[in-house]
Coordinates of C-alpha atoms and ligand atoms in Angstrom, one line a residue:
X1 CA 13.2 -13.9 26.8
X2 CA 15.3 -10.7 25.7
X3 CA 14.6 -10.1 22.2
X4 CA 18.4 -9.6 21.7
X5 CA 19.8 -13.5 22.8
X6 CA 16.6 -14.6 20.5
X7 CA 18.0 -13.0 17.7
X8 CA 21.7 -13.8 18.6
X9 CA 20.4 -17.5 19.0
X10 CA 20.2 -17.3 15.0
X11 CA 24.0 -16.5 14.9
X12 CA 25.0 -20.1 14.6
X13 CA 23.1 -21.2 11.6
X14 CA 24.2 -19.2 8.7
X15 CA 20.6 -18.0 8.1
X16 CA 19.7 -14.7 6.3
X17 CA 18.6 -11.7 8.2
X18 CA 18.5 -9.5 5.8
X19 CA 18.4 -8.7 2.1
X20 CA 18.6 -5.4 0.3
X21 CA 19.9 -4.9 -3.6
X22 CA 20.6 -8.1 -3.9
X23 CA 23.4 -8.5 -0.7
X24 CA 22.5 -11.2 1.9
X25 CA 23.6 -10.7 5.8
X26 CA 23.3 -13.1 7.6
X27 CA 22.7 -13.8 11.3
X28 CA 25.9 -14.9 11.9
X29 CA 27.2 -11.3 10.4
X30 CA 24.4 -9.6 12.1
X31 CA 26.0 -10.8 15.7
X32 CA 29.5 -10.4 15.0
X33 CA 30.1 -7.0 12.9
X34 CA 26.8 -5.6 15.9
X35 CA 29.8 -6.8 18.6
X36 CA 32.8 -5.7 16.6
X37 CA 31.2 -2.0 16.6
X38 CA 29.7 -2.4 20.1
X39 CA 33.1 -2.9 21.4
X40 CA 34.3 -0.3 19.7
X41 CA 31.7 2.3 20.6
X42 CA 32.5 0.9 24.1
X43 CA 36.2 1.9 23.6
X44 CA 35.1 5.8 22.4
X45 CA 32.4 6.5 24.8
X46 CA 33.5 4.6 28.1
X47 CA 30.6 5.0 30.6
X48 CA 29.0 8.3 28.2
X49 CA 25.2 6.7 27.5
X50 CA 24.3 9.4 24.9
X51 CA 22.0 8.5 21.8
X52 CA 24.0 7.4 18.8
X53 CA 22.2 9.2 15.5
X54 CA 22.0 6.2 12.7
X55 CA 21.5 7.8 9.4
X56 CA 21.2 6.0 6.2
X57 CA 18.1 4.2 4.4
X58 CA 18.4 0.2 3.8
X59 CA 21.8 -0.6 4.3
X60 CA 22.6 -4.0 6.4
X61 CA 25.0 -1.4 8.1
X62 CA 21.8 0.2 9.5
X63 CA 20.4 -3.1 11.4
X64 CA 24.1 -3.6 12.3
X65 CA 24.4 -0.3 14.1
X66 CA 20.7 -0.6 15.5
X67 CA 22.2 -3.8 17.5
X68 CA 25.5 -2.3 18.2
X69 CA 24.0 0.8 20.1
X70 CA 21.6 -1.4 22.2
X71 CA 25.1 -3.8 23.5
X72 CA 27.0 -0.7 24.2
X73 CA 24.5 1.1 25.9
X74 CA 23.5 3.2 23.3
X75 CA 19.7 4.6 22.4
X76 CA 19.5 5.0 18.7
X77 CA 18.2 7.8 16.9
X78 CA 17.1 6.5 13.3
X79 CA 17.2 9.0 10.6
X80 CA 16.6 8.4 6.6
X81 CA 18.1 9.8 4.3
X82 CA 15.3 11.8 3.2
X83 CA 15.5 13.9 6.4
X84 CA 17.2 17.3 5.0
X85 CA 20.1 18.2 6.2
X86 CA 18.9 21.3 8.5
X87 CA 16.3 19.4 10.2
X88 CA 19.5 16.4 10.8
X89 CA 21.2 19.2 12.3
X90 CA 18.4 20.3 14.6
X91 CA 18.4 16.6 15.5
X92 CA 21.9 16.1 16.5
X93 CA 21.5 19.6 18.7
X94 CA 18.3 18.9 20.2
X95 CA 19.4 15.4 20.7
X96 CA 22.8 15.9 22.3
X97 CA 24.4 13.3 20.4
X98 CA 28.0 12.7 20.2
X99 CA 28.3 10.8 17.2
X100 CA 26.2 10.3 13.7
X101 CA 27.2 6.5 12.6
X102 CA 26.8 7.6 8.0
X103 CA 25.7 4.3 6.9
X104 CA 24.9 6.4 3.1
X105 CA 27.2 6.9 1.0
X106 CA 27.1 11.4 1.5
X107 CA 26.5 13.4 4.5
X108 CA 28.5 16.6 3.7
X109 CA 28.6 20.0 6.1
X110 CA 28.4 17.9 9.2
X111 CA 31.7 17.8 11.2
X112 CA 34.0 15.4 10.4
X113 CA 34.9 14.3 14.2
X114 CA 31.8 13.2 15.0
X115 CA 30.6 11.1 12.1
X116 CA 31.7 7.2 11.2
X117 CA 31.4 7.3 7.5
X118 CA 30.9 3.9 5.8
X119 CA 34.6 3.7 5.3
X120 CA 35.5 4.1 8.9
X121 CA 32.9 1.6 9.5
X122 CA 34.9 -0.8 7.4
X123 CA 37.9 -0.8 9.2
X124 CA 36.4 -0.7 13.0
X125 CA 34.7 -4.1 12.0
X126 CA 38.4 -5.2 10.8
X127 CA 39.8 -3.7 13.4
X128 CA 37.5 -5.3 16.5
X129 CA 37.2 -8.4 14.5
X130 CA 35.7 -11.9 16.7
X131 CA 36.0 -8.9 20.1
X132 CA 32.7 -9.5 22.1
X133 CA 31.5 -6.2 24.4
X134 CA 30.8 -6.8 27.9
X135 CA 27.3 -7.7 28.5
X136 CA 27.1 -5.3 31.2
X137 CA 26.9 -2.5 28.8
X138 CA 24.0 -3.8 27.0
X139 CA 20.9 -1.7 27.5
X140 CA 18.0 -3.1 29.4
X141 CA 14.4 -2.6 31.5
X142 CA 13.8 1.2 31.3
X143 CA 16.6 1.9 29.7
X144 CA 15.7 4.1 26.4
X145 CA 16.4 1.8 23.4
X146 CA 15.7 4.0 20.4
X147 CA 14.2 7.9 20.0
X148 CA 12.2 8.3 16.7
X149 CA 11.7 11.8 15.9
X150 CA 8.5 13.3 14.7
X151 CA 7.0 15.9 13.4
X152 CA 6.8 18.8 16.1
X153 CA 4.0 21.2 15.9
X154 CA 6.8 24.2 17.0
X155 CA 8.6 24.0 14.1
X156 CA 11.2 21.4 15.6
X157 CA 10.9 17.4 15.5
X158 CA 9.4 15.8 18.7
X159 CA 11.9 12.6 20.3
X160 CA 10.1 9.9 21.5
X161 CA 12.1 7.9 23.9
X162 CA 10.9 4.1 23.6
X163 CA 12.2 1.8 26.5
X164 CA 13.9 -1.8 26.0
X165 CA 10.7 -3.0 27.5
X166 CA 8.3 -0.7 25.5
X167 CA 9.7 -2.7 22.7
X168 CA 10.2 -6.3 24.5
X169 CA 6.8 -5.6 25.4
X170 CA 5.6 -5.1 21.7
X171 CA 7.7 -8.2 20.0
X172 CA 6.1 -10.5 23.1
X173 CA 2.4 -9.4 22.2
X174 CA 2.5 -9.0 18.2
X175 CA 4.5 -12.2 17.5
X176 CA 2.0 -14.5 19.0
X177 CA -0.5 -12.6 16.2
X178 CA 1.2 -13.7 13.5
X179 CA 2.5 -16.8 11.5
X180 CA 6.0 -16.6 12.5
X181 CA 8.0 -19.7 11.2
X182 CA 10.5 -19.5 8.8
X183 CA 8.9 -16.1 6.4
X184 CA 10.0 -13.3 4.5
X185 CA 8.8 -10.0 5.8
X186 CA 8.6 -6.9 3.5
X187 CA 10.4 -4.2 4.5
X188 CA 8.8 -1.2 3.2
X189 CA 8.9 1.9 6.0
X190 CA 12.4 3.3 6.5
X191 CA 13.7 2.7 9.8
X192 CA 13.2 6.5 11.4
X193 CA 9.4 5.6 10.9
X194 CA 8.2 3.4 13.6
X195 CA 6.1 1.1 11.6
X196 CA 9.3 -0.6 10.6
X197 CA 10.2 -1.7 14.0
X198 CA 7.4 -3.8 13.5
X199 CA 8.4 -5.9 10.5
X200 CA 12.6 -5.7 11.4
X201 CA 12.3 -6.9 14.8
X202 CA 9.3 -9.6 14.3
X203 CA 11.1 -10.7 11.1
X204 CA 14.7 -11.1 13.7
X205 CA 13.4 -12.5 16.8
X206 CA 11.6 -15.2 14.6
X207 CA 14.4 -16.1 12.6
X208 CA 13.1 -14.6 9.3
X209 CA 14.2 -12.8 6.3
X210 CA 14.1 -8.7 6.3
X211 CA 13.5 -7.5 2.9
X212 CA 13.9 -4.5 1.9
X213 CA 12.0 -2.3 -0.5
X214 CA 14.0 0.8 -1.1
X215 CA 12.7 4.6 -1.6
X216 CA 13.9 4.3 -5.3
X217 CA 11.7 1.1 -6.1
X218 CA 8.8 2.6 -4.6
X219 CA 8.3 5.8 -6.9
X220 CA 8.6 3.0 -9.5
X221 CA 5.8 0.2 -9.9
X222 CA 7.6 -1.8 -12.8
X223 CA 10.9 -2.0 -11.0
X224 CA 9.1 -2.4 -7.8
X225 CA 6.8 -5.4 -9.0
X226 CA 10.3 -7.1 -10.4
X227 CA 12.0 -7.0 -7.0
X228 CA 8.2 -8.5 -5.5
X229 CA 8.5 -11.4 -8.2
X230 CA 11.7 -12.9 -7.1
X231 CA 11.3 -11.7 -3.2
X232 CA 9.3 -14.5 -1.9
X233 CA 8.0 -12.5 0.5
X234 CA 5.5 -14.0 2.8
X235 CA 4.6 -11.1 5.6
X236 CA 3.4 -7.7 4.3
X237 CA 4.3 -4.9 6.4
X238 CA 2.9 -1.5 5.6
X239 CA 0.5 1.5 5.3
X240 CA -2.6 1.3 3.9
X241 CA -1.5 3.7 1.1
X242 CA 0.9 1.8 0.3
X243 CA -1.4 -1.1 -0.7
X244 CA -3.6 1.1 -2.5
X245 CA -0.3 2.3 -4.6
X246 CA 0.2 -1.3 -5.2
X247 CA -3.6 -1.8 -5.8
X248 CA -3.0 0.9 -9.0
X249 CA -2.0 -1.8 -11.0
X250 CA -3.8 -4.9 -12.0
X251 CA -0.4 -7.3 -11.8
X252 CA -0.5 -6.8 -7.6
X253 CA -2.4 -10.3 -7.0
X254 CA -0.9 -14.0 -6.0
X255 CA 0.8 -14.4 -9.1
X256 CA 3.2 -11.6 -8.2
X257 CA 3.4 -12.7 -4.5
X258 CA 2.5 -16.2 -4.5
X259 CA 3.9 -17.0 -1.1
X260 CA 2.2 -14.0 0.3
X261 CA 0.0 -14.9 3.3
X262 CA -0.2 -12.2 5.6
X263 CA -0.9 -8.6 5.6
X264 CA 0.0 -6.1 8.5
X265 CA -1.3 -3.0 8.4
X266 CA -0.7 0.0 10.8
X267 CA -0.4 3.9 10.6
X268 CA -3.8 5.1 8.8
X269 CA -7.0 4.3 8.3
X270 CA -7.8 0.8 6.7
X271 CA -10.5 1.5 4.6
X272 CA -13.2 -1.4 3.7
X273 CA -12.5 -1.0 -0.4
X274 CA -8.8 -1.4 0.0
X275 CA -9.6 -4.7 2.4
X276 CA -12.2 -5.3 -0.8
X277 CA -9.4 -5.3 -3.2
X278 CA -7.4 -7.1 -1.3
X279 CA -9.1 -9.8 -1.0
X280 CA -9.8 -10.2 -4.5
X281 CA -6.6 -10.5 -5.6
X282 CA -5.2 -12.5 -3.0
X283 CA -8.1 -14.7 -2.2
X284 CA -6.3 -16.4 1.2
X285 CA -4.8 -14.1 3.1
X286 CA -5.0 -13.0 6.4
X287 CA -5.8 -9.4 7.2
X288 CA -4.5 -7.5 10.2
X289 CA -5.3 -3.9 11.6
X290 CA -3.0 -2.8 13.9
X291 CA -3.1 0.6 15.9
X292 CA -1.0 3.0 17.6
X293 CA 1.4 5.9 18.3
X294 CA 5.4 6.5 17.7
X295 CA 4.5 7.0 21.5
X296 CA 3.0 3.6 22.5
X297 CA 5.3 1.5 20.6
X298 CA 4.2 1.0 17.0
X299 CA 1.0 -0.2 18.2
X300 CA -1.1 -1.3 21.5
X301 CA -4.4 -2.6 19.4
X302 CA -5.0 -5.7 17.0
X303 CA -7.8 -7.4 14.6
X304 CA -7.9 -10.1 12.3
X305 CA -10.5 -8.4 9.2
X306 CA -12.4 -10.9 8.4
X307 CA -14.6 -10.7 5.1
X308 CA -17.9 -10.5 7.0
X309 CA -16.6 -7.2 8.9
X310 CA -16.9 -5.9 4.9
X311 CA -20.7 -6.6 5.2
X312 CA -21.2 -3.9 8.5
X313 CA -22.6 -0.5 8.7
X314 CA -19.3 0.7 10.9
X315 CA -15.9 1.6 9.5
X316 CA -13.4 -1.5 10.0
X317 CA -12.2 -1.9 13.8
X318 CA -9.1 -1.0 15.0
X319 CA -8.3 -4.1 17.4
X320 CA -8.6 -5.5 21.1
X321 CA -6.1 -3.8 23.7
X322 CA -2.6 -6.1 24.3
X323 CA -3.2 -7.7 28.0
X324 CA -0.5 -4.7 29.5
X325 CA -2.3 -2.1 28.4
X326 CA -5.8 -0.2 29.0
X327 CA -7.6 2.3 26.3
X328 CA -10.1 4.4 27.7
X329 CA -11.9 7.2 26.4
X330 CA -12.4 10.8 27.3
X331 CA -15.9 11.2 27.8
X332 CA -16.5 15.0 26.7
X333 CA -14.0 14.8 23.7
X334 CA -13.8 11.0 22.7
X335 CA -9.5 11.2 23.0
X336 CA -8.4 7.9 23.4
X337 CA -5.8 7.7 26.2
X338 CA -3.9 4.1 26.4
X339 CA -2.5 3.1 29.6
X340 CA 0.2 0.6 30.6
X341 CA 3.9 -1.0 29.8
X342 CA 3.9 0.5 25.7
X343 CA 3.8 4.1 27.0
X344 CA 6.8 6.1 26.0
X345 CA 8.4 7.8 29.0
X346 CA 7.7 11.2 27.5
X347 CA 9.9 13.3 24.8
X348 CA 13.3 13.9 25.0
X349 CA 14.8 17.0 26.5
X350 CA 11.0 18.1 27.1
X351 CA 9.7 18.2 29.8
X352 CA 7.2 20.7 29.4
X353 CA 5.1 18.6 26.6
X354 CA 5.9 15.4 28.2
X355 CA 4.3 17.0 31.2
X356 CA 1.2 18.0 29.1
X357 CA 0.4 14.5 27.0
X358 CA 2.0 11.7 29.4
X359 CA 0.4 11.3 33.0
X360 CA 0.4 8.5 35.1
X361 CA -2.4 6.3 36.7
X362 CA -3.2 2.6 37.6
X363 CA -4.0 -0.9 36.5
X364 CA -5.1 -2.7 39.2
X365 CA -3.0 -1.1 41.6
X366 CA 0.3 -0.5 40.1
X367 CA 1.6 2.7 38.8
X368 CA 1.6 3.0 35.0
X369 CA 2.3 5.7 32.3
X370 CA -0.6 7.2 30.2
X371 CA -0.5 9.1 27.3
X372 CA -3.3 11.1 25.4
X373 CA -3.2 10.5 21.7
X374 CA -5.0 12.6 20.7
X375 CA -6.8 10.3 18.5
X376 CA -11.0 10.2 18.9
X377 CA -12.5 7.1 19.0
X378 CA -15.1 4.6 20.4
X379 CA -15.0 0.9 21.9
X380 CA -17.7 -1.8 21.3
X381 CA -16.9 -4.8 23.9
X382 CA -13.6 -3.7 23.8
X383 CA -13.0 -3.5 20.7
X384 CA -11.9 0.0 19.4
X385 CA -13.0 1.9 16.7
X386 CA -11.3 4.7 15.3
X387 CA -12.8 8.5 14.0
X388 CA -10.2 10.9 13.0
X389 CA -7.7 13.4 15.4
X390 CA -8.7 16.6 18.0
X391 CA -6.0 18.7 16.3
X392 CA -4.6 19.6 13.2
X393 CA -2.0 16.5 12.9
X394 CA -2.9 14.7 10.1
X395 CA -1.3 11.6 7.9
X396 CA -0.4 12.2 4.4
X397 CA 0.4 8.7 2.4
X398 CA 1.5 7.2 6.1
X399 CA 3.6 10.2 7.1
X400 CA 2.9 11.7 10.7
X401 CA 2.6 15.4 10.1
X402 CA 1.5 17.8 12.5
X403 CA 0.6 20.9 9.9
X404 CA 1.8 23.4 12.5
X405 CA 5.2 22.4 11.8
X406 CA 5.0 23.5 8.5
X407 CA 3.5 26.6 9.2
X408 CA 6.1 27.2 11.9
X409 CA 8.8 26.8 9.1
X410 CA 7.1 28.5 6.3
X411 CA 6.8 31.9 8.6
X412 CA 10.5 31.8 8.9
X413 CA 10.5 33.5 5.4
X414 CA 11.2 37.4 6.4
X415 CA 8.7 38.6 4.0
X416 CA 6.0 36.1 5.0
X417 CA 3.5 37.4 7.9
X418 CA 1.2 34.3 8.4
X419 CA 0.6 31.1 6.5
X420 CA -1.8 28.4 7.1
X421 CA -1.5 24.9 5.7
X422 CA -4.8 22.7 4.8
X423 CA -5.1 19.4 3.6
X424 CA -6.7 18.4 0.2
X425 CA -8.8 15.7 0.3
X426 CA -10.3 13.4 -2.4
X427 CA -12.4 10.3 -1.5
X428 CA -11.5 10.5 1.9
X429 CA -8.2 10.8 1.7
X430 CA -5.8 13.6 2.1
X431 CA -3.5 13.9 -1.5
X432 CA -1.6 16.7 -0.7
X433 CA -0.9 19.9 1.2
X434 CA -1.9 23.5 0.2
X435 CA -0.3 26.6 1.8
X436 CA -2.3 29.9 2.0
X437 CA 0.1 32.6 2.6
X438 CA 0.0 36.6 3.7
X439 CA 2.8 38.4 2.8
X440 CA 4.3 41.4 4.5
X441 CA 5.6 43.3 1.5
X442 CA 5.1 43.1 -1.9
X443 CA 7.3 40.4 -3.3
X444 CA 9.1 40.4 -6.5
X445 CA 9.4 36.8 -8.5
X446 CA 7.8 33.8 -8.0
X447 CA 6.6 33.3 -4.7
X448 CA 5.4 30.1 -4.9
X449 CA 9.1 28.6 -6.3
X450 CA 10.7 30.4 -3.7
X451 CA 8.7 29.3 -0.9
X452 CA 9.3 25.2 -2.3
X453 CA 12.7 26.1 -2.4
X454 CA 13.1 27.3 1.3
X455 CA 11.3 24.3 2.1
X456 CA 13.1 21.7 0.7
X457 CA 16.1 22.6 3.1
X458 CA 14.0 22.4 6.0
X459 CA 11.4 20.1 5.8
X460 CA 11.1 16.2 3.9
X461 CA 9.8 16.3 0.9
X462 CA 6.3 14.7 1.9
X463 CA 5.7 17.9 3.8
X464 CA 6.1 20.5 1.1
X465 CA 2.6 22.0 0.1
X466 CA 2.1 21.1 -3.8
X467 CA 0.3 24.2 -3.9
X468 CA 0.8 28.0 -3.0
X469 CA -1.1 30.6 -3.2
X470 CA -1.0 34.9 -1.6
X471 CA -4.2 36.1 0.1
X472 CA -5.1 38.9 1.7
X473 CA -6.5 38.4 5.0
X474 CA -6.6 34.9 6.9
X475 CA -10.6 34.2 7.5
X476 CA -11.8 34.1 11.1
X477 CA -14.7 32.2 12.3
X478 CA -17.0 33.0 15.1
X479 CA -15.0 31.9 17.9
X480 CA -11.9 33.8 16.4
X481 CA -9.9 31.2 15.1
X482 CA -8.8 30.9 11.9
X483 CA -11.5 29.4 9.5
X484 CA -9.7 26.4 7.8
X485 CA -12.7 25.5 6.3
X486 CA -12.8 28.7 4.3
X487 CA -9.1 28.5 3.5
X488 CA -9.8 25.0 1.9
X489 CA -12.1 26.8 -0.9
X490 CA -9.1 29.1 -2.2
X491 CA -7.7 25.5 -3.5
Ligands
AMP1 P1 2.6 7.3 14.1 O1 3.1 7.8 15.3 O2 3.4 7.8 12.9 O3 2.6 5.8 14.1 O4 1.2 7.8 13.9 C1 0.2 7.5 14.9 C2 -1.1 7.9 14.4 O5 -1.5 7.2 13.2 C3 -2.2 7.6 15.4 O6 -2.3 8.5 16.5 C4 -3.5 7.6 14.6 O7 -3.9 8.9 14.4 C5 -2.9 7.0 13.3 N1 -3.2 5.6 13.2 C6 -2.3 4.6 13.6 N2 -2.9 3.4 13.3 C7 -4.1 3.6 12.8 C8 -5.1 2.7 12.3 N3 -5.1 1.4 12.3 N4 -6.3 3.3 11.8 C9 -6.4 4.7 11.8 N5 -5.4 5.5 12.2 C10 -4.3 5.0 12.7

């Protein structure tokens, strides 16, 4: 059934949807303030399908919008707040989009006509008020239903362009992995990170409670571990790194989260000491892996970890393939390449690199998208089994980042000739950037404040470099490339 009547099936009980700071919206809201603003985005765009850019963090105006885009026709583009205002920009150009809906409370410097501040949001939902939009708008089969932008190796983010049924075909497969009745799901990605489509639409279609964790709670266990107490929260949605944040302290156990009885991870490697710890302080729960790309819809694999799996000599699976899909992998370079309904259908406005990474094959004689991730890896009776990435993308506490793009946008600095970008990694795991730059003059001042500065207008602030540091010469190895390895020993 479309995901969309499930939800709007809730409308008539008064239930919560969601809860952030405290406010409750509930389902009822949910469907009538998503119509109100459907209708009215139906009255300023006509027949014009362009994507709608939703920026903002938590607020129950983002889920509204999310909705009111797909009823009018509408993909979404989700942006947080985080996102600095240049790369925003580079969005809405590279995007073509007609209209930024501000669900924060400042978005200077953009012009006025085309953004819906809060306030204008207030009175469109007064003004449309108990008006339904024509069903005939609403977006459906292969229509695209959102475009999350990642990190672009050129410099620029990448849109991927999911499909209504990329995503009806996710909600249909994860929801029967899951307890499902009546929960509380954390909230803890923001919404322009894929992973959260996971936990706000599973926690919708089944009737559940979204609950929010906000940016400002995270950087701040105590306050964080008071909004856990009185949460109730039953589903755990998140990275792996965020667990082990929460690990940190010795009060994240069932007393904390005593209705806690499912964990979800996705995004990152799951290692087997985190799966250790978490089953030492939360004796009972279930454990689940999940795998995948922005580009095959959150994710296309799934495994219960169980205890025993602690006991083997391999790192923890990955999962079993959902029944519409296919992995296979590349025999000379180990890629995995997944097959079937997830697939995006390539990135926006690019045909060139959706030419290069999508392609198109079979299962059992119909025609299906494919797409290379670029991820290595290994199956074992179909089960898959992750090892690390071909290139130099990497994931730094759950963030996609492909490293060129910093490089890219470090090099825009007239003085700077070359830079190259290595991760730092302790106990397996990357814990921050380091930029090695050549300059091509001598430079007066602090380089390495000025170069964090320029940043900081270009780039979120996960993918500044902590560190900085002027050489001389980039090292080449022997097939002429540039020696990362020997880069890594500056730091
Ligand atoms: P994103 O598009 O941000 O979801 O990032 C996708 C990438 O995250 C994948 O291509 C993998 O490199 C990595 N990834 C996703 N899930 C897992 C997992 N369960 N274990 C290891 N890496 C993962």
């Amino acid at each position: 059934m479309d995901f969309i009547n499930v939800i709007e099936n809730y409308y008539t009980t008064n239930k919560v949807a969601h809860i952030y700071k405290n406010s409750n919206l509930t389902y009822s809201e949910l469907k009538t303030k998503s119509d109100s603003l459907a209708v009215n985005l139906i009255d300023l765009f006509c027949k014009d399908k362009t994507p709608i850019i939703v920026f903002g963090h938590k607020d129950h105006l983002m889920l509204i919008s999310f909705l009111a885009c797909a009823k009018s026709g509408h993909p979404y583009i989700p942006v947080d707040i985080s996102t600095p205002l240049t790369r925003l920009k580079d969005i809405l150009i590279i995007s073509g989009a007609k209209l930024i809906i501000n669900t924060s409370d400042d978005l200077a410097d953009i012009p006025a006509n085309i953004v819906l501040n809060k306030s204008d949001l207030e009175k469109i939902l007064l003004q449309y008020e108990n008006k339904i939009p024509n069903i005939s708008y609403r977006l459906k089969g292969e229509d695209i239903y959102y475009i999350i932008y990642t990190s672009g190796s050129t410099g620029k983010p990448k849109g991927v362009q999911i499909t209504k049924k990329c995503i009806q075909s996710f909600i249909d497969w994860s929801i029967t992995l899951i307890n499902e009745k009546d929960k509380i799901f954390m909230n803890q990605a923001p919404f322009s990170f894929d992973l959260s489509v996971m936990d706000t639409y599973l926690s919708l279609v089944s009737g559940s409670i979204l609950y929010s964790i906000d940016k400002d709670m995270i950087v701040n266990l105590p306050e964080l571990f008071v909004n856990f107490k009185s949460s109730g929260i039953t589903t755990w949605v998140s990275t792996p790194s965020f667990a082990e944040m929460s690990l940190q302290s010795e009060q994240f156990n069932e007393k904390l989260l005593p209705k806690l009885n499912q964990m979800l991870f996705c995004g990152e490697t799951l290692s087997k000491e985190c799966v250790k710890r978490l089953f030492e302080r939360f004796p009972t729960i279930k454990i689940i892996n999940f795998y995948g790309p922005t580009e095959a819809t959150v994710a296309v694999t799934a495994v219960e970890i169980k205890k025993e799996m602690l006991l083997s000599k391999e790192t923890l699976p990955v999962g079993y393939v959902k029944k519409d899909c296919e992995i296979s992998i590349e025999e000379n370079t180990n890629e995995i390449l997944i097959l079937g309904d997830s697939v995006s259908i390539g990135y926006f406005d690019d045909p060139i690199l959706t030419e290069k990474i999508f392609f198109n094959s079979e299962i059992s004689g119909v025609k299906k998208r494919g797409y290379r991730t670029g991820d290595k890896g290994y199956l074992v009776n179909g089960l898959l089994y992750y090892e690390g990435r071909i290139d130099n993308q990497i994931k730094l506490h759950g963030y996609r980042v492909e490293i060129e793009d910093i490089e890219n946008n470090i090099r825009k600095l007239p003085f700077i000739k070359n830079a190259v970008v290595v991760p730092i990694i302790e106990r397996g795991k990357i814990k921050y950037l380091a930029a090695a730059i050549i300059l091509n003059d001598t430079f007066e001042g602090n380089i390495i404040l000025v170069v964090k500065h320029f940043l900081r207008d270009l780039l979120p602030s996960y993918m500044i470099p902590r560190k900085v540091k002027v050489i001389e010469v980039l090292p080449m190895n022997a097939n002429g490339k540039i020696d990362r390895k020997k880069i890594l020993e500056e730091f």
